[in-house]
CSV table of C-alpha atoms in Angstrom, one decimal:
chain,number,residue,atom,x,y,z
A,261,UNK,CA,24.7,-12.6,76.7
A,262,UNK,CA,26.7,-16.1,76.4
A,263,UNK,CA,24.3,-19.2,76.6
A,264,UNK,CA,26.0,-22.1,78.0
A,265,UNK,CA,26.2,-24.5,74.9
A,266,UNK,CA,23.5,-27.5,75.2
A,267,UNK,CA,24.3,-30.8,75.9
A,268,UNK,CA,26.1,-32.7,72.9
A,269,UNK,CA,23.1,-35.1,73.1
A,270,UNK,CA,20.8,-32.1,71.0
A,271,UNK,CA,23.1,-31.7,67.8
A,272,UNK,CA,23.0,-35.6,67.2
A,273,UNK,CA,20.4,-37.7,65.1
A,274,UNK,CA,18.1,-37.3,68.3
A,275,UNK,CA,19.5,-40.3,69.6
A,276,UNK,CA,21.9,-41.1,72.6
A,277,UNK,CA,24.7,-43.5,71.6
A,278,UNK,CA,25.9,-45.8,74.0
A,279,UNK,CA,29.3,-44.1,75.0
A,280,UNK,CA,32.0,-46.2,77.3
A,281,UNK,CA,31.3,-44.2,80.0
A,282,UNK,CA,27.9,-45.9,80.2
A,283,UNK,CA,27.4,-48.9,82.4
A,284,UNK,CA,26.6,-52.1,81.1
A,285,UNK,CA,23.2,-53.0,80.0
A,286,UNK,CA,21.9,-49.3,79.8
A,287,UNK,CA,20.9,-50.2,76.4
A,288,UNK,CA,17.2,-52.1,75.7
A,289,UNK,CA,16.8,-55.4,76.6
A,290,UNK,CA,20.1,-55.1,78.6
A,291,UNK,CA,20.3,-57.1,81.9
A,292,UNK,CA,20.2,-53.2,83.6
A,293,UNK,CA,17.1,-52.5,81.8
A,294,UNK,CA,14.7,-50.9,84.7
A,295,UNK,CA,11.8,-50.1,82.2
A,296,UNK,CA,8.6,-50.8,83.2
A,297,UNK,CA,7.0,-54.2,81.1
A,298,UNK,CA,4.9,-52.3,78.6
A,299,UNK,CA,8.0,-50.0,77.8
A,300,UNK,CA,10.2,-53.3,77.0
A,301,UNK,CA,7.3,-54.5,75.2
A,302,UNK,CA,6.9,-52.0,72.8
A,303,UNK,CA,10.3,-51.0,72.4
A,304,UNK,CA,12.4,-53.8,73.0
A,305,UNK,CA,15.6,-52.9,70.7
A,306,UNK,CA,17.6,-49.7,70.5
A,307,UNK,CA,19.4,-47.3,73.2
A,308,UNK,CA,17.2,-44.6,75.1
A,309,UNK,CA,16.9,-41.0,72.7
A,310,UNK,CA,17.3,-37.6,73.3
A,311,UNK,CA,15.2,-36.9,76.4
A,312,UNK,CA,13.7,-33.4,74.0
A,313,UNK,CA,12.7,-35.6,71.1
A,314,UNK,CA,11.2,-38.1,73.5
A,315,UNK,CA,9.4,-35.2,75.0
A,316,UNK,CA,8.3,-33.3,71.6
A,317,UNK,CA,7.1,-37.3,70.3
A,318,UNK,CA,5.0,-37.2,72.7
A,319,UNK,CA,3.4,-33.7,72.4
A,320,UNK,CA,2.6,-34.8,68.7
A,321,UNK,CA,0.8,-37.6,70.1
A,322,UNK,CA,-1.3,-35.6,72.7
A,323,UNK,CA,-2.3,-32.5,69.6
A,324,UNK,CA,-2.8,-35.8,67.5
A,325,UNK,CA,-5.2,-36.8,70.0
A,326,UNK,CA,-7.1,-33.3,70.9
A,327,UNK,CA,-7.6,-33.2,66.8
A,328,UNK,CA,-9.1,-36.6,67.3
A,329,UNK,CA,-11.5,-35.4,70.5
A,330,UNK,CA,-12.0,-32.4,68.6
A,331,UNK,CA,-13.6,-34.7,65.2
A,332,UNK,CA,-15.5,-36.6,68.2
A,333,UNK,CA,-16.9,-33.6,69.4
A,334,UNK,CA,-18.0,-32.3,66.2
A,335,UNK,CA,-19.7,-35.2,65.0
A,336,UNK,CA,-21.3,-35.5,68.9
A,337,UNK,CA,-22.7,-32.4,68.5
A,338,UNK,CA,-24.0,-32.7,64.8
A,339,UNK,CA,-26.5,-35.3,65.8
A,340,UNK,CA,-26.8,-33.5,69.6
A,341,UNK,CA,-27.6,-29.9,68.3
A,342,UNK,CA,-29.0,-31.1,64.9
A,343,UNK,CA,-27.2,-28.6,63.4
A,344,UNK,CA,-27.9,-30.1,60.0
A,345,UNK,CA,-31.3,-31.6,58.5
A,346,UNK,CA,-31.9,-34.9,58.1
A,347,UNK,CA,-31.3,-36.9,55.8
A,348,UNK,CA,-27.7,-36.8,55.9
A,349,UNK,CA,-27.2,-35.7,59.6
A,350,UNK,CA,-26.5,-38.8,61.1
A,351,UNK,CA,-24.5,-40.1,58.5
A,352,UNK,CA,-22.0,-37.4,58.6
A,353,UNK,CA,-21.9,-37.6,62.4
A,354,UNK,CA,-21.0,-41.6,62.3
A,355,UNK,CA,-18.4,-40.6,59.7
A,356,UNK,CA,-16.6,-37.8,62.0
A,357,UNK,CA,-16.5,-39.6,64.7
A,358,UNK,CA,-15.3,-43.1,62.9
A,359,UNK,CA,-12.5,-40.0,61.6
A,360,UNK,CA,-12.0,-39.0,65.2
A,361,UNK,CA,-11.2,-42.5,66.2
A,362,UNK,CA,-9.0,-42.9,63.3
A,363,UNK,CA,-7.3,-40.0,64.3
A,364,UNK,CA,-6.5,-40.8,67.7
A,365,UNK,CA,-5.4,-44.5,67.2
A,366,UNK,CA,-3.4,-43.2,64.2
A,367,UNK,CA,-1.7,-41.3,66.9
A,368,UNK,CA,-0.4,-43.8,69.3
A,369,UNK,CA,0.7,-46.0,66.2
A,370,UNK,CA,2.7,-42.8,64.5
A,371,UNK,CA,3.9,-42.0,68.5
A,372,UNK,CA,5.3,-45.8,68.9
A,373,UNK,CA,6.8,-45.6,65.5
A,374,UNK,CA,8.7,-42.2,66.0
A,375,UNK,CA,10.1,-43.7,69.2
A,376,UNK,CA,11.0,-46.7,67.7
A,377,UNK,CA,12.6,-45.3,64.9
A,378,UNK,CA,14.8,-43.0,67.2
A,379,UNK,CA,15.5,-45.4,69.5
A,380,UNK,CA,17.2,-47.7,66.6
A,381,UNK,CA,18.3,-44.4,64.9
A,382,UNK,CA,16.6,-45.1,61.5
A,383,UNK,CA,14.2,-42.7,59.5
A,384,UNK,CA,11.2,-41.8,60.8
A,385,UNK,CA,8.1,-42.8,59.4
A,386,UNK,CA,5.7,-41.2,57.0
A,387,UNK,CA,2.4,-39.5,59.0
A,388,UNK,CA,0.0,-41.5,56.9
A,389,UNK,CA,-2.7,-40.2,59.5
A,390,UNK,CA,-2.3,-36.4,58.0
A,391,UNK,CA,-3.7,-37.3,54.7
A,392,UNK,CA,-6.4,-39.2,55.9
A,393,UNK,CA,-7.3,-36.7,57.9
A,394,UNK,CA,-6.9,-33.9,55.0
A,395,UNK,CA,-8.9,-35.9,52.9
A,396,UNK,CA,-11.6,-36.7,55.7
A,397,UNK,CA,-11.8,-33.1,56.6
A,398,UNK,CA,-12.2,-32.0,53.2
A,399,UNK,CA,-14.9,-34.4,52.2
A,400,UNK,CA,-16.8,-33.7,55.8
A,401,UNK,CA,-16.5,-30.0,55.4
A,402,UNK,CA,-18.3,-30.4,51.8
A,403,UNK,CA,-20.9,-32.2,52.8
A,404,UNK,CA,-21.7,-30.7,55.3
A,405,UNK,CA,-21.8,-27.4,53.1
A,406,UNK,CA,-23.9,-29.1,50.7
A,407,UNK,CA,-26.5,-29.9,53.4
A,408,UNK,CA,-27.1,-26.7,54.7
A,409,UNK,CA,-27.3,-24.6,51.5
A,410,UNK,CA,-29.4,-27.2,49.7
B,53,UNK,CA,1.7,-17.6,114.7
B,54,UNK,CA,0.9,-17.2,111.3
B,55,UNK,CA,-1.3,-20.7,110.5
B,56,UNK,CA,-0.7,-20.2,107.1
B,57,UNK,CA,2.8,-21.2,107.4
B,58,UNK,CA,1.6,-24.7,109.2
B,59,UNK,CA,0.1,-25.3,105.2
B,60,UNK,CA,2.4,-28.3,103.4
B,61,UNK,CA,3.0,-27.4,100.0
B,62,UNK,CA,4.8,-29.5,97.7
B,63,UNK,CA,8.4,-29.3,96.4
B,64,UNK,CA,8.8,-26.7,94.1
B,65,UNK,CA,9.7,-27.8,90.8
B,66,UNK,CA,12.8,-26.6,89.3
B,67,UNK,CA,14.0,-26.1,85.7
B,68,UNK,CA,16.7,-27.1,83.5
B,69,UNK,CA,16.5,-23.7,81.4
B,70,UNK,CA,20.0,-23.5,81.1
B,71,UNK,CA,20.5,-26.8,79.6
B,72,UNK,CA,17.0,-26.7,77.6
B,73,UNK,CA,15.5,-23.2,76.1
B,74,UNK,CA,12.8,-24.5,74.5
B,75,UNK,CA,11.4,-25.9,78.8
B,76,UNK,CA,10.2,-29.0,76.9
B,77,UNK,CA,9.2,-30.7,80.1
B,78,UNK,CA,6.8,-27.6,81.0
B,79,UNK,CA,5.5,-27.4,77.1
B,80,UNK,CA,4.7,-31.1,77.5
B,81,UNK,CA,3.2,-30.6,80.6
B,82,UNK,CA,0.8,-27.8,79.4
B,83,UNK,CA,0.2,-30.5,76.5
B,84,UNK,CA,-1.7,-33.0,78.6
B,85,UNK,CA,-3.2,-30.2,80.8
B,86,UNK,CA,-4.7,-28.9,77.3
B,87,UNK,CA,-5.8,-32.4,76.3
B,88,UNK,CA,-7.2,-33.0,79.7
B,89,UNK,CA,-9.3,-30.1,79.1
B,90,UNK,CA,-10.4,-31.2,75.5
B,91,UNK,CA,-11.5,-34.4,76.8
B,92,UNK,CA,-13.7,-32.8,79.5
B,93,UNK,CA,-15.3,-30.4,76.6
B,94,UNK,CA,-15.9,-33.2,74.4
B,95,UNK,CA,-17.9,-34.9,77.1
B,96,UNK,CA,-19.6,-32.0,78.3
B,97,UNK,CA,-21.5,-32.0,74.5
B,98,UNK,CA,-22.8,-35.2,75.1
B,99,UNK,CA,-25.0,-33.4,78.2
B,100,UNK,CA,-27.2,-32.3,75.0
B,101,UNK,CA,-28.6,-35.3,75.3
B,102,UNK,CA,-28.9,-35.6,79.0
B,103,UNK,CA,-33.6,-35.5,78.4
B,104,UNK,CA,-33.1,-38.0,75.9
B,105,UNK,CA,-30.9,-40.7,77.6
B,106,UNK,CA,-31.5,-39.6,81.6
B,107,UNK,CA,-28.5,-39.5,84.2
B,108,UNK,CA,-26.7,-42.5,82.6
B,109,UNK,CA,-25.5,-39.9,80.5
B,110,UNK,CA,-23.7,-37.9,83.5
B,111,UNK,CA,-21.3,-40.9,83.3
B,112,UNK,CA,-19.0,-39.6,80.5
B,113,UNK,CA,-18.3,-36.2,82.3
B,114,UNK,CA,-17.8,-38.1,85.1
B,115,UNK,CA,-15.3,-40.7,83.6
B,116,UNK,CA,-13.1,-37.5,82.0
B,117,UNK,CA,-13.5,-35.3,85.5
B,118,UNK,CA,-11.5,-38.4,86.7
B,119,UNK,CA,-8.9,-38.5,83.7
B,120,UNK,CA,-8.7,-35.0,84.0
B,121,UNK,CA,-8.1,-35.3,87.9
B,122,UNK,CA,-5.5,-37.7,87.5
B,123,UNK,CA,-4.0,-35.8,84.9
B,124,UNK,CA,-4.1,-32.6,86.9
B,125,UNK,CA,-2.7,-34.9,90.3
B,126,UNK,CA,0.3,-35.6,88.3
B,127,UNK,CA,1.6,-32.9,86.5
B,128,UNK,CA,4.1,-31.7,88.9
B,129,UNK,CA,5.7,-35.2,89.1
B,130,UNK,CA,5.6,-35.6,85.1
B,131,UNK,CA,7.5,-31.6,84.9
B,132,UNK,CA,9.8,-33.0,87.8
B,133,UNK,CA,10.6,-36.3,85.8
B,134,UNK,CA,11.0,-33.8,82.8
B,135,UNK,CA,13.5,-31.8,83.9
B,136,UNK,CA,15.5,-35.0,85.5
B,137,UNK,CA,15.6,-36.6,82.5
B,138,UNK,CA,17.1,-33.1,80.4
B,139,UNK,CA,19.5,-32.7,83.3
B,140,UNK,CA,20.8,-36.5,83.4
B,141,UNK,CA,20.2,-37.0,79.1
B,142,UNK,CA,18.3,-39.8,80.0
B,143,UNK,CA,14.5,-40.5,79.8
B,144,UNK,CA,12.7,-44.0,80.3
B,145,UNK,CA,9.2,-43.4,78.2
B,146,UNK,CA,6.7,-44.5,80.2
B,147,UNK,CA,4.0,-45.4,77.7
B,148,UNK,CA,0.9,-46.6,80.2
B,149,UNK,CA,-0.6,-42.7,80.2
B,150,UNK,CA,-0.7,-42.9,76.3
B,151,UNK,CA,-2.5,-45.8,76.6
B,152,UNK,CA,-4.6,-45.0,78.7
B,153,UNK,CA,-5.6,-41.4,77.0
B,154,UNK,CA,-5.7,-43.4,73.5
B,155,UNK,CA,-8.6,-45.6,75.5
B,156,UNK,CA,-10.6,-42.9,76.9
B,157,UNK,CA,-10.9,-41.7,73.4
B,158,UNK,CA,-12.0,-44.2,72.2
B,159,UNK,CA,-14.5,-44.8,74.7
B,160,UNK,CA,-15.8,-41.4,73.9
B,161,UNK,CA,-16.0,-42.2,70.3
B,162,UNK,CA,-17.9,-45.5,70.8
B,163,UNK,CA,-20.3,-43.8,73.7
B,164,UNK,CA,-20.7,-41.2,70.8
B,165,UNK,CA,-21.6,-43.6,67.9
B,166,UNK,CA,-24.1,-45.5,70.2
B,167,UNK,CA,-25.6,-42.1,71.5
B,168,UNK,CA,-25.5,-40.6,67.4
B,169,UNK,CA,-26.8,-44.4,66.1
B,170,UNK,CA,-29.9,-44.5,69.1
B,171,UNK,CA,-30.7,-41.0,68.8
């Protein structure tokens, strides 16, 4: 069965180049610009992306943040369930949910900077939150081994 | 007459499948439905404590039943804006629901290191 090919837009770098069919302005900062403030605010240069990458940016973001909520929840219910004895218990909780935190504004920074980086067409960034969280959930998942066999 | 057809029901929500296999806007949309859920879960552990701390506590389920409302209240515009945006290859991010989401977690991570820190 023949698929109707998929906008031109898809095969590029992500990023929609301003074309002479577009008006005037369509581009940030433009006098056209009909963004909301915060939008301009954060991203103030670069033309609008690929709708799909603007769309898959931002389902990173949200699994970014349920891994955060989920690191929240665990050290919630650490201390909650007292799943581990004390000593040690509520120092590991503090520490998974100082991760979780870490997590989830890691998120939103990493989510502006993929955007950004599309919008101006450059590389995108390294996820600098992955290793802390591979490292965090290493060490957390140790511990917390070492406390309940000991 | 049947009453049931006096019963408004919203536009339906079309698709741009033909322009977009991979339905991004309805996998994004399923995205926040599964974070809205997360966020009511994580909340609903800190009811462990409910004896400990009293109904004060009943506030965080509370504050993420609302997020989780709102969410749910505007997932048929957010697919609708989705599927504009594939159709038209253009989409304005709007960032204030990231925001927002990125502040209710960390209001559940503070709540949670007061409630671990007390307890």
């Amino acid at each position: 069965m023949a698929h109707p090919p998929e906008p031109q837009a898809a095969h590029d770098a992500g990023r929609r180049d301003a074309t002479p069919q577009d008006p005037p302005g369509q581009g940030a900062g433009g006098p056209a610009d009909h963004r909301g403030s915060l939008a301009r605010r954060l991203f103030p240069d670069g033309e609008t992306p690929d709708p799909r990458v603007s769309l898959a940016n931002e389902r990173t973001f949200l699994s970014w943040i349920r891994t955060g909520l989920a690191l929240q929840a665990a050290g919630v219910a650490i201390e909650a369930f007292a799943v581990i004895p004390e000593p040690g218990r509520k120092a590991v909780a503090v520490l998974l949910l100082l991760l979780g935190m870490l997590v989830s504004g890691g998120a939103f920074v990493r989510w502006i900077g993929i955007e950004r980086a599309v919008r101006l067409g450059q590389p995108l960034p390294l996820p600098l939150i992955a290793p802390v969280l591979g490292i965090g959930g290493a060490v957390g998942s140790v511990v917390v081994i070492y406390l309940i066999l000991r | 007459m049947d009453r049931r057809r006096r019963i408004p029901r919203p536009a339906p929500v079309g698709t741009a499948a033909e322009l977009d296999r991979g339905l991004q806007p309805e996998r994004t949309t399923l995205a926040w439905s599964r974070t809205a859920l997360a966020c009511v879960v994580v909340s609903a552990v800190f009811l462990r404590w409910l004896e400990f701390y009293g109904l004060w506590l009943l506030l965080m389920p509370l504050l993420t039943l609302v997020a989780a409302l709102t969410i749910a209240g505007t997932q048929h515009r957010r697919t609708r804006v989705g599927v504009h945006a594939i159709r038209h290859a253009e989409f304005d991010v709007d960032p204030l629901p990231m925001v927002l989401l990125l502040a209710l977690a960390m209001v559940l991570g503070a709540a949670g290191l007061v409630f671990v820190v007390l307890a």
